[in-house]
Short mmCIF file of C-alpha atoms and ligand atoms in Angstrom, two decimals:
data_model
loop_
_atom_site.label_atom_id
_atom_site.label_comp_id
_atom_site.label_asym_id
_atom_site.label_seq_id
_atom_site.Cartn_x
_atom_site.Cartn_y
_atom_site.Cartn_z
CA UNK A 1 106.09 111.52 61.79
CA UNK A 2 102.51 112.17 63.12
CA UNK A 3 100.46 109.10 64.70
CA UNK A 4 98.28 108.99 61.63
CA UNK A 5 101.18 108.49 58.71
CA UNK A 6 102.46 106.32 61.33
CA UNK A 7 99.41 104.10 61.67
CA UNK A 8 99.16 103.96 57.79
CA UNK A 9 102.61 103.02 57.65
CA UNK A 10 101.46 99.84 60.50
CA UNK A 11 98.57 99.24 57.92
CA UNK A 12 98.92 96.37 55.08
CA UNK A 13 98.72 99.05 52.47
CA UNK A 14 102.07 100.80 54.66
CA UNK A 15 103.81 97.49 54.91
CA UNK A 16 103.71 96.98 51.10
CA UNK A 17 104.90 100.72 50.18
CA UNK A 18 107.77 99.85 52.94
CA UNK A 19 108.62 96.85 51.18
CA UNK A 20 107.88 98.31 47.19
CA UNK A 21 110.68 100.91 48.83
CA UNK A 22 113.03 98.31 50.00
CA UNK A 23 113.15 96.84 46.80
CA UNK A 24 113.33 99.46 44.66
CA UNK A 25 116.44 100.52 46.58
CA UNK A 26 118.08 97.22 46.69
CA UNK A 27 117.59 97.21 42.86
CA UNK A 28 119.63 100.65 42.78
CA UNK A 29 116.79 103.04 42.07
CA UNK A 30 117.88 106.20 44.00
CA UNK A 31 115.86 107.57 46.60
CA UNK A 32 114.39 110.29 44.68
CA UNK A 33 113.27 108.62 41.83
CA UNK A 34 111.94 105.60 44.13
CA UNK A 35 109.67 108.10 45.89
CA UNK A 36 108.39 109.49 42.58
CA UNK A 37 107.37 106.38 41.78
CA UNK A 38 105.89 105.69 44.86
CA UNK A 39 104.22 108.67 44.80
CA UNK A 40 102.27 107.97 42.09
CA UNK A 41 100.42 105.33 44.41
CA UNK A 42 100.34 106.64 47.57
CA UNK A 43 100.38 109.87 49.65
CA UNK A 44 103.16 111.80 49.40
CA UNK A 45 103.49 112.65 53.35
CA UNK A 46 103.74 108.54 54.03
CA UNK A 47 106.55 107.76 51.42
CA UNK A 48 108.65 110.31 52.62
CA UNK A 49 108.05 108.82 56.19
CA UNK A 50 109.15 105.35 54.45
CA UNK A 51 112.38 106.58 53.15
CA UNK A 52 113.10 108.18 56.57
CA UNK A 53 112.09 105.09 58.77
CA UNK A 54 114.62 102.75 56.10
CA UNK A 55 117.02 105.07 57.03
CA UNK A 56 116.71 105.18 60.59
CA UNK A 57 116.61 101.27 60.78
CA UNK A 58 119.61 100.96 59.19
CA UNK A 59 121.03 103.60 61.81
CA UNK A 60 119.39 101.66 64.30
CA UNK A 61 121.64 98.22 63.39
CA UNK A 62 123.89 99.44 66.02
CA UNK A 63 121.25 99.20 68.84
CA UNK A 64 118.57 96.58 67.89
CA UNK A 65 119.00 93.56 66.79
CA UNK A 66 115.48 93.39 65.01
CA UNK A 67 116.16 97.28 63.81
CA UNK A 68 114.84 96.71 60.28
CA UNK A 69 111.30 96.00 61.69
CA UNK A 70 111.06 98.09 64.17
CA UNK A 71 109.97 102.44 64.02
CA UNK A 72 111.43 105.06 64.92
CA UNK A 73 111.45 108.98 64.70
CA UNK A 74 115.00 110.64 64.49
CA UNK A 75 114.87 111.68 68.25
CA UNK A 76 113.39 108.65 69.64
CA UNK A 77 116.37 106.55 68.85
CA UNK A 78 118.84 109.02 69.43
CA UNK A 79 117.45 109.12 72.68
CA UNK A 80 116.79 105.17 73.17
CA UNK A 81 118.90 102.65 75.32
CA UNK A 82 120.20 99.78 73.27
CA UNK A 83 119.08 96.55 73.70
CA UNK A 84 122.20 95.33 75.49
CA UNK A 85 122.28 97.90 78.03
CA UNK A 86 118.27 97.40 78.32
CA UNK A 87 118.45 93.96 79.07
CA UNK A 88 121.47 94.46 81.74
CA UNK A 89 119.05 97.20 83.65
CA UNK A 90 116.18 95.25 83.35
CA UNK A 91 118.17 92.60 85.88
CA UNK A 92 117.33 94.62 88.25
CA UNK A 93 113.89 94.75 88.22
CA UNK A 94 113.77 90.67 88.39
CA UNK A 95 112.00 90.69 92.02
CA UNK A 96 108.92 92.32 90.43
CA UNK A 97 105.80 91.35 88.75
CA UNK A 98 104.34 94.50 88.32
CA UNK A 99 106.66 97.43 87.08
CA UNK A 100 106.34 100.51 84.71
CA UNK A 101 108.51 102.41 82.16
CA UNK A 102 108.04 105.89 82.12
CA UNK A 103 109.03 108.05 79.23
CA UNK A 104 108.62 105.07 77.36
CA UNK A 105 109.89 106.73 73.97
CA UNK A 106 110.53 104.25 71.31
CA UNK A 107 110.74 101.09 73.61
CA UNK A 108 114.44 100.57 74.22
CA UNK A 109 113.87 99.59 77.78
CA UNK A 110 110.67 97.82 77.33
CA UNK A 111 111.42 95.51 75.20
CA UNK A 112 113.47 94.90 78.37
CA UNK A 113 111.40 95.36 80.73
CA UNK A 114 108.27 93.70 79.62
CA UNK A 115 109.52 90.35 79.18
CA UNK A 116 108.34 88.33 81.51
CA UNK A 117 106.99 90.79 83.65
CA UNK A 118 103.78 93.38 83.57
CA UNK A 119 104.76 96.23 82.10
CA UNK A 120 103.21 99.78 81.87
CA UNK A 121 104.47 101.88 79.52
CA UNK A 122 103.66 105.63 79.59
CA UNK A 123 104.87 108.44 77.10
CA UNK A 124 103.47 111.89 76.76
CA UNK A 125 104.00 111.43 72.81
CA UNK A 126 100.92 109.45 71.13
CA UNK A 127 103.62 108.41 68.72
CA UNK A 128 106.49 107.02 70.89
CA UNK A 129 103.91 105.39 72.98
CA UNK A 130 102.47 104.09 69.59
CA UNK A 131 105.91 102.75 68.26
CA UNK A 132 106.82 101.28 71.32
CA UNK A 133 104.12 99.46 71.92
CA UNK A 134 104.80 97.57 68.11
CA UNK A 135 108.64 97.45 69.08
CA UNK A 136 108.11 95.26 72.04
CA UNK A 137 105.67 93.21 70.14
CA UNK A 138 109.06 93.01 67.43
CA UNK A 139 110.70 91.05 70.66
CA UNK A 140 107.71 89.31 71.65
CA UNK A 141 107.32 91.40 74.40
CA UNK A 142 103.39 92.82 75.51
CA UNK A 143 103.43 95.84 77.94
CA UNK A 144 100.45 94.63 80.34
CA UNK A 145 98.92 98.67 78.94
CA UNK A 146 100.02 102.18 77.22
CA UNK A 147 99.22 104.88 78.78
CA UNK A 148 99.33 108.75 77.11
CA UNK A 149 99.86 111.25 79.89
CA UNK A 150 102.41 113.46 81.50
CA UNK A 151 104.18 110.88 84.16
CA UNK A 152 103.85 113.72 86.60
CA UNK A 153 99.93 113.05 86.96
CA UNK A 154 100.24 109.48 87.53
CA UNK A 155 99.33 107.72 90.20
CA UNK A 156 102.39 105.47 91.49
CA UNK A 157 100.22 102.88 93.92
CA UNK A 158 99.60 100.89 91.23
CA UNK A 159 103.28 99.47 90.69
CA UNK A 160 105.72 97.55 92.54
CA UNK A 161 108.91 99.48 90.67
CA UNK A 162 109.57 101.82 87.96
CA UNK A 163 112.18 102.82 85.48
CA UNK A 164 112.49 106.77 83.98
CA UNK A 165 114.15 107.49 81.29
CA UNK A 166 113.64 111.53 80.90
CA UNK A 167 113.83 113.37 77.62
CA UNK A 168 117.05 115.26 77.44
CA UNK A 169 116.11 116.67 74.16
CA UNK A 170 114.04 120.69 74.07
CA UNK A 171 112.41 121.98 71.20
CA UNK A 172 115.31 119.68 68.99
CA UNK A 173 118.17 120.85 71.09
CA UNK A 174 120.35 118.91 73.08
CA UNK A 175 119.68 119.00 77.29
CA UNK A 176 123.55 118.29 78.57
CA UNK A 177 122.62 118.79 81.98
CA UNK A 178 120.56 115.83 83.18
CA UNK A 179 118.74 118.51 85.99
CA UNK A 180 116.94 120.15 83.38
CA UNK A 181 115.37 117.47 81.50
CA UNK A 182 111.68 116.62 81.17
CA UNK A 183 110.74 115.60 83.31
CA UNK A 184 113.72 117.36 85.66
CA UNK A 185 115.53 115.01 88.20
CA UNK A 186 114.27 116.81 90.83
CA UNK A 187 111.03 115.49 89.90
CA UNK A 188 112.23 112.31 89.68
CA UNK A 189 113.91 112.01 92.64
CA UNK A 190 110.78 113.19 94.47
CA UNK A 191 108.77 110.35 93.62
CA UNK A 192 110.46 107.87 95.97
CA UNK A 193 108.34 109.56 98.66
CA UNK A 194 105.67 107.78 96.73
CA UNK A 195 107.40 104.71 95.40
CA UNK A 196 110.49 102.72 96.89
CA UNK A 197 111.99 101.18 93.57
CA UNK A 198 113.07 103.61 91.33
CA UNK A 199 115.64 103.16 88.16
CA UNK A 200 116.41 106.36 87.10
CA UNK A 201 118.45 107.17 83.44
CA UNK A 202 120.67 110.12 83.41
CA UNK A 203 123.94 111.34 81.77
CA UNK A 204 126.84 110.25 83.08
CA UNK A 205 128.19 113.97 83.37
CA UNK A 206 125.86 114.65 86.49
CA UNK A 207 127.26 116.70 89.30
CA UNK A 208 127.28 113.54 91.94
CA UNK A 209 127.34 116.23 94.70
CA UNK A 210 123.26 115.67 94.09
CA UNK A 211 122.86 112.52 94.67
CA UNK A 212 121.02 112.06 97.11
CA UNK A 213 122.05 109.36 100.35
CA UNK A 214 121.20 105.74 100.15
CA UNK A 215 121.41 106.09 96.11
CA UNK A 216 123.88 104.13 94.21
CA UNK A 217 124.91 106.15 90.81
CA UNK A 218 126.05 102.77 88.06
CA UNK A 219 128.11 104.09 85.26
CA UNK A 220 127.60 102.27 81.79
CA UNK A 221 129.90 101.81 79.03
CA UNK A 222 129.32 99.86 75.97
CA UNK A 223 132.40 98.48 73.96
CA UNK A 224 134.74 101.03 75.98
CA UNK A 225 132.02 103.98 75.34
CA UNK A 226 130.82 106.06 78.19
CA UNK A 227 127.09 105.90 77.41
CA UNK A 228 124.59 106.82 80.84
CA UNK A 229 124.76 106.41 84.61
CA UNK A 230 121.92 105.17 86.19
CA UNK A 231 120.63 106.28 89.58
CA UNK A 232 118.92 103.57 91.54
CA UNK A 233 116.95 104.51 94.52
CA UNK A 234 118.40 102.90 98.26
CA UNK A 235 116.30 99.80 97.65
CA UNK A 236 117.51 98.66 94.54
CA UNK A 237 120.88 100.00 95.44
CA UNK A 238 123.74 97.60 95.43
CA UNK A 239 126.64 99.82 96.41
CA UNK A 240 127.61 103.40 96.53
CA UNK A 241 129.29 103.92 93.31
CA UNK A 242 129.25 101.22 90.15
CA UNK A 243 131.24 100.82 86.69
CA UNK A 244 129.83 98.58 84.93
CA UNK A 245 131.00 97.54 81.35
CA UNK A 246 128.88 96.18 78.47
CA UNK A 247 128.58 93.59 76.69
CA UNK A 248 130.89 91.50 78.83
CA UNK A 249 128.63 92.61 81.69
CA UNK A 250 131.74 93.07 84.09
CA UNK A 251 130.89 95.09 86.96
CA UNK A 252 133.23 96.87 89.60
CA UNK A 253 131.95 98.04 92.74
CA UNK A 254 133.31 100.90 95.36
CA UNK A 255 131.96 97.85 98.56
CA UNK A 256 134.72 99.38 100.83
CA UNK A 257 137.23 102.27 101.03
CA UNK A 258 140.53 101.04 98.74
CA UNK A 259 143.91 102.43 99.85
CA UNK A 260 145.62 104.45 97.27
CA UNK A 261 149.09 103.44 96.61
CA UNK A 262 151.05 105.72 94.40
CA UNK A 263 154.16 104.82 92.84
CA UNK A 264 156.52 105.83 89.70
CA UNK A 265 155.37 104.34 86.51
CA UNK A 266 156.63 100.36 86.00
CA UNK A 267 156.98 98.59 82.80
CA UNK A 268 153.28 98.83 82.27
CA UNK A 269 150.64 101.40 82.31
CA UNK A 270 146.69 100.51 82.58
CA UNK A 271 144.43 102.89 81.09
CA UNK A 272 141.01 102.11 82.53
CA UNK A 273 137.77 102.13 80.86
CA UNK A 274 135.93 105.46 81.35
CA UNK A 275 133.44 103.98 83.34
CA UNK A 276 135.88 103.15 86.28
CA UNK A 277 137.21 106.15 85.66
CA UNK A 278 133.66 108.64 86.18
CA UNK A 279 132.84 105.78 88.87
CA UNK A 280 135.77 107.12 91.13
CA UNK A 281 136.83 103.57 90.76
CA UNK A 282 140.68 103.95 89.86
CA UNK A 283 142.10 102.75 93.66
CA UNK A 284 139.48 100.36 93.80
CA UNK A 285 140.82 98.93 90.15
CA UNK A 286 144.10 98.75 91.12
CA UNK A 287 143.98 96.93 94.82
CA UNK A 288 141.51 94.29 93.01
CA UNK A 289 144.35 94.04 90.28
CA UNK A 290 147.17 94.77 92.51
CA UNK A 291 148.32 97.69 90.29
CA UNK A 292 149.29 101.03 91.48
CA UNK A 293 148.40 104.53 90.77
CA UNK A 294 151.34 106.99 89.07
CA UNK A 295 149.62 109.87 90.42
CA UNK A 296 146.46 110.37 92.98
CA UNK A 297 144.78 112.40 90.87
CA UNK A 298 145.55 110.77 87.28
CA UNK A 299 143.43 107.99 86.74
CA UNK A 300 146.78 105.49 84.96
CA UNK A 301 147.26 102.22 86.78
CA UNK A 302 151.32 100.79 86.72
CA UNK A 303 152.64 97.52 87.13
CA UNK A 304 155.27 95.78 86.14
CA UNK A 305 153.42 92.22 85.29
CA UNK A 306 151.57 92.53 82.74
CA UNK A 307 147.89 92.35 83.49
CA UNK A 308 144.94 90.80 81.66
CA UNK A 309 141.79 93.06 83.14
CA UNK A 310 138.46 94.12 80.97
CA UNK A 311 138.38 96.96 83.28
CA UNK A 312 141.49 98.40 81.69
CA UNK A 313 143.88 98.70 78.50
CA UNK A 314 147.14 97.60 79.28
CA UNK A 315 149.87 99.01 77.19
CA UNK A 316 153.85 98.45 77.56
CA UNK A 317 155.70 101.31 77.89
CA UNK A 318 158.48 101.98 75.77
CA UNK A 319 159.45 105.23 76.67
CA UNK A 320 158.56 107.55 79.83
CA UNK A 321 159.59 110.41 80.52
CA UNK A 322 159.48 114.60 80.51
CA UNK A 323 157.54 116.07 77.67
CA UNK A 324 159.69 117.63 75.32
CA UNK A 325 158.83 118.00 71.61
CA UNK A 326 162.50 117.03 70.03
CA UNK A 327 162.61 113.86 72.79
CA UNK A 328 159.17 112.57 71.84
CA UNK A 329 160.47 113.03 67.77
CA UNK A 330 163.60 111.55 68.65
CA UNK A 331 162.18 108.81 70.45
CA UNK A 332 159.72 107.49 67.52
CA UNK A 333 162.37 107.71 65.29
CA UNK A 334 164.35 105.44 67.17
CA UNK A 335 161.29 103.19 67.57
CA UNK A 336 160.42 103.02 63.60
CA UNK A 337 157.30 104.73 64.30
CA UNK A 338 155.02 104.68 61.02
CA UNK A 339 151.87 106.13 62.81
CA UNK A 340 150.80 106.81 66.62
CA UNK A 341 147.77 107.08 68.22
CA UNK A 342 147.59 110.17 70.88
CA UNK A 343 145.60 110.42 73.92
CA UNK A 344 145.80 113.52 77.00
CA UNK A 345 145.26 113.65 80.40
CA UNK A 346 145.79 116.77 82.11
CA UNK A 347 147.84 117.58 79.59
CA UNK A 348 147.45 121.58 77.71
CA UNK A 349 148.77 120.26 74.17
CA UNK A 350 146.73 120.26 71.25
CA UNK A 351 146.88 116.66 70.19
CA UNK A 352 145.70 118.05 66.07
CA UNK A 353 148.85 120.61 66.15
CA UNK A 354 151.22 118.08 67.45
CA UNK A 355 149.72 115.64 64.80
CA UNK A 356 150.84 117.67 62.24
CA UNK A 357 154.68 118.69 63.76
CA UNK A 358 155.16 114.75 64.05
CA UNK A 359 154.33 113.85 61.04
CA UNK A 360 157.35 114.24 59.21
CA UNK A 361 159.18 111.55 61.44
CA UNK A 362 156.80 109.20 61.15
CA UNK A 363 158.24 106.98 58.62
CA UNK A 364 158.64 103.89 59.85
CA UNK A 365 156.02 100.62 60.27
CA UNK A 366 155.21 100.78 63.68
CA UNK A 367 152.09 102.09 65.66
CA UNK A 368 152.64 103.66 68.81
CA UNK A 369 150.50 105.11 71.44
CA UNK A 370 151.56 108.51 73.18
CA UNK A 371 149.95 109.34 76.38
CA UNK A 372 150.01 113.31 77.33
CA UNK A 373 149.82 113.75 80.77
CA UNK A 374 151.45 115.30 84.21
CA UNK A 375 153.43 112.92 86.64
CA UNK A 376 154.15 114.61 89.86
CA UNK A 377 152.99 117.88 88.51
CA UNK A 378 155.45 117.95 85.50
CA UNK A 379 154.74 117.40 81.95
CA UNK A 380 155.10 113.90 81.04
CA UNK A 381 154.84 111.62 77.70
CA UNK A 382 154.71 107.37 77.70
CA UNK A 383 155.01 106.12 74.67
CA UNK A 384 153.56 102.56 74.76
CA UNK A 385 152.65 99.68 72.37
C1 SAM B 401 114.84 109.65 76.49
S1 SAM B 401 113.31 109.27 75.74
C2 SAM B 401 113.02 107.66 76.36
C3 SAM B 401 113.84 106.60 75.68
C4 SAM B 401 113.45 105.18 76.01
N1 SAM B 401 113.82 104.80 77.35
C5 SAM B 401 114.07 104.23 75.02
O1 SAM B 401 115.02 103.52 75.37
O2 SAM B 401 113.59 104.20 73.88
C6 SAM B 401 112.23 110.30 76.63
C7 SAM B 401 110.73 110.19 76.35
O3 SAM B 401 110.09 110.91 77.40
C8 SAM B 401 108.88 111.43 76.93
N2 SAM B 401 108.47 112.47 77.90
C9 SAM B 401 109.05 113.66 78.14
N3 SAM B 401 108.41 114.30 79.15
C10 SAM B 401 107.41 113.48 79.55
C11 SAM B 401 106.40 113.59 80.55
N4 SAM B 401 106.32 114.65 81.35
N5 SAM B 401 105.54 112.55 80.67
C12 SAM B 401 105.62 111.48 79.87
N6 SAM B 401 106.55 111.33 78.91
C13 SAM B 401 107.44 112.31 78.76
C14 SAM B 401 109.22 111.92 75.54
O4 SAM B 401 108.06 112.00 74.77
C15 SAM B 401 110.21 110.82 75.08
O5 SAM B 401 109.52 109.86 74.34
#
């Protein structure tokens, strides 16, 4: 969408082909026919821009709360945080009055950030900046001003902290390594020899070898998904190394060195969440829970109470022991298994092909979980309800 079909679309005359669209949808017209109509009446360029912002709202559901009146482009809210994880970051920025959201895209983090706060929001895209101005207005939210430049010609005197969010998106392909995004994280890294508090968004693959000392690196999963880490610079920091899961808002902290105690698997086997997991977190998890590991380098918890932790699944097990195609049938027979669930780790087997050769037994009512994975440096299977 360019800025100007987008400010027709903000116009009244937009607002009633957006809603003549909505309705001629919800009375089953199909979407081809409802744009010929629609074309009769206005530009062609701006209806097709309606049916793609209805369709991106109703993607959007998942993120935004207020999704069907907010805009979008494709990118932009591929790229945005949700609103949950926006309003847990923006927590952080509390202390200040005066802060600023660079590679402001769409708004996700300033509708965040600019509640109750001034906000500066800055995008080198007229219509990002554009649309996220009008989605913060959706959540009653007024960045204090918009600004259109590069962030890398700013000058960073004028605010207390900021929060980037760089574009890991190139000519419409994906950026998987956080270094190389726009603007790189060397870049912004560099700035805190010109500002103190800095929020940074990255992927929650980065190498942490390049992290630099005094950072903390906060690992955020939403509903069990792995979905960013965050670097924070040493004066927002709060600890080394962070997992913090979303919406519950529970948050697990490396504060001190936890012992690991390894120890053969016990009636039950935690399977923590993936953001204790890429935290480093595992020890930590299990001396807070007073679980142990079944392997130093496998991040399973054991125990033999059974433990109640949103850090973790807990799962009975049922069966442990070497992997072995004809034990793991025999064993689900034996257990009535109708269907199982299958998850490896550090295990070589193709979980599809093994899918298929266990089919046949499955005939049962049950549903199982099988867990792939090496104890000890053998092959080993739980299977676990
Ligand atoms: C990942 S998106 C931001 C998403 C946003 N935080 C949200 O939740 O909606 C990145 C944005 O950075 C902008 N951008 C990329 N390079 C930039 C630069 N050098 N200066 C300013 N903005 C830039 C892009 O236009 C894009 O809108």
């Amino acid at each position: 969408m360019d800025l100007q079909t987008l400010e027709f679309l903000l116009s009244n005359d937009g607002q009633d082909l957006i809603a003549e669209l909505k309705t001629l949808m919800s009375d089953g017209i199909s979407e081809l026919r409802s744009q010929e109509i629609l074309r009769a009446k206005y530009p062609a360029r701006s209806v097709s821009a309606a049916v793609e912002l209805l369709l991106l709202r109703h993607r959007a559901r998942d993120k935004f709360s207020r999704a069907d009146s907010m805009f979008f482009t494709r990118i932009g809210l591929e790229q945005s945080s949700s609103e949950v994880v926006s309003r847990y970051r923006a927590q952080r920025y509390k202390p200040f009055e005066n802060v600023a959201d660079l590679c402001t895209g769409i708004g996700g983090d300033l509708i965040a950030l600019a509640e109750g706060r001034s906000c500066t929001a800055v995008d080198i895209d007229p219509v990002h900046l554009k649309m996220a101005e009008v989605n913060a207005n959706v959540y009653e939210a007024r960045p204090s001003d918009t600004v259109l430049a590069d962030v890398k010609d700013l000058a960073f005197e004028d605010f207390e902290a900021v929060f980037i969010d760089p574009s890991r998106r190139s000519q419409d392909k994906r950026i998987l390594d956080p270094r190389f995004g726009e603007p790189p994280l060397d870049w912004c890294l560099s700035i805190s020899s010109r500002i103190k508090n800095i929020g940074i968004k990255t992927s929650p693959g980065l190498d942490k070898a390049i992290i630099p000392e005094g950072w903390e690196i906060e690992f955020i999963s939403l509903r069990g998904d792995l979905k960013e880490a965050v670097l924070w610079s040493p004066s927002m920091s709060t600890a080394k190394r962070r997992a913090t899961l979303l919406p519950g808002e529970y948050t697990l902290a490396a504060l001190s060195v936890a012992p690991v105690v390894v120890d053969n698997p016990g009636r039950y086997i935690l399977d923590p969440d993936p953001a204790v997991t890429r935290a480093g977190l595992v020890s930590n998890l299990a001396q807070e829970i007073d679980a142990w590991m079944i392997d130093e380098n496998l991040a399973f918890l054991s125990s033999n109470r059974y433990l109640a932790t949103p850090f973790a699944k807990t799962w009975e097990v049922l069966y442990s022991g070497r992997w072995g195609l004809r034990h793991l049938k025999q064993a689900l027979i034996d257990l009535d298994a109708g269907s199982v669930d299958i998850r490896k780790r550090r295990s070589p087997i193709d979980v599809e092909q093994l899918r298929r050769k266990l089919d046949p037994v499955l005939k049962g009512t049950s549903r199982y979980m099988v867990f792939l994975t090496e104890l000890s440096g053998n092959p080993w299977m739980f299977i676990c309800s």
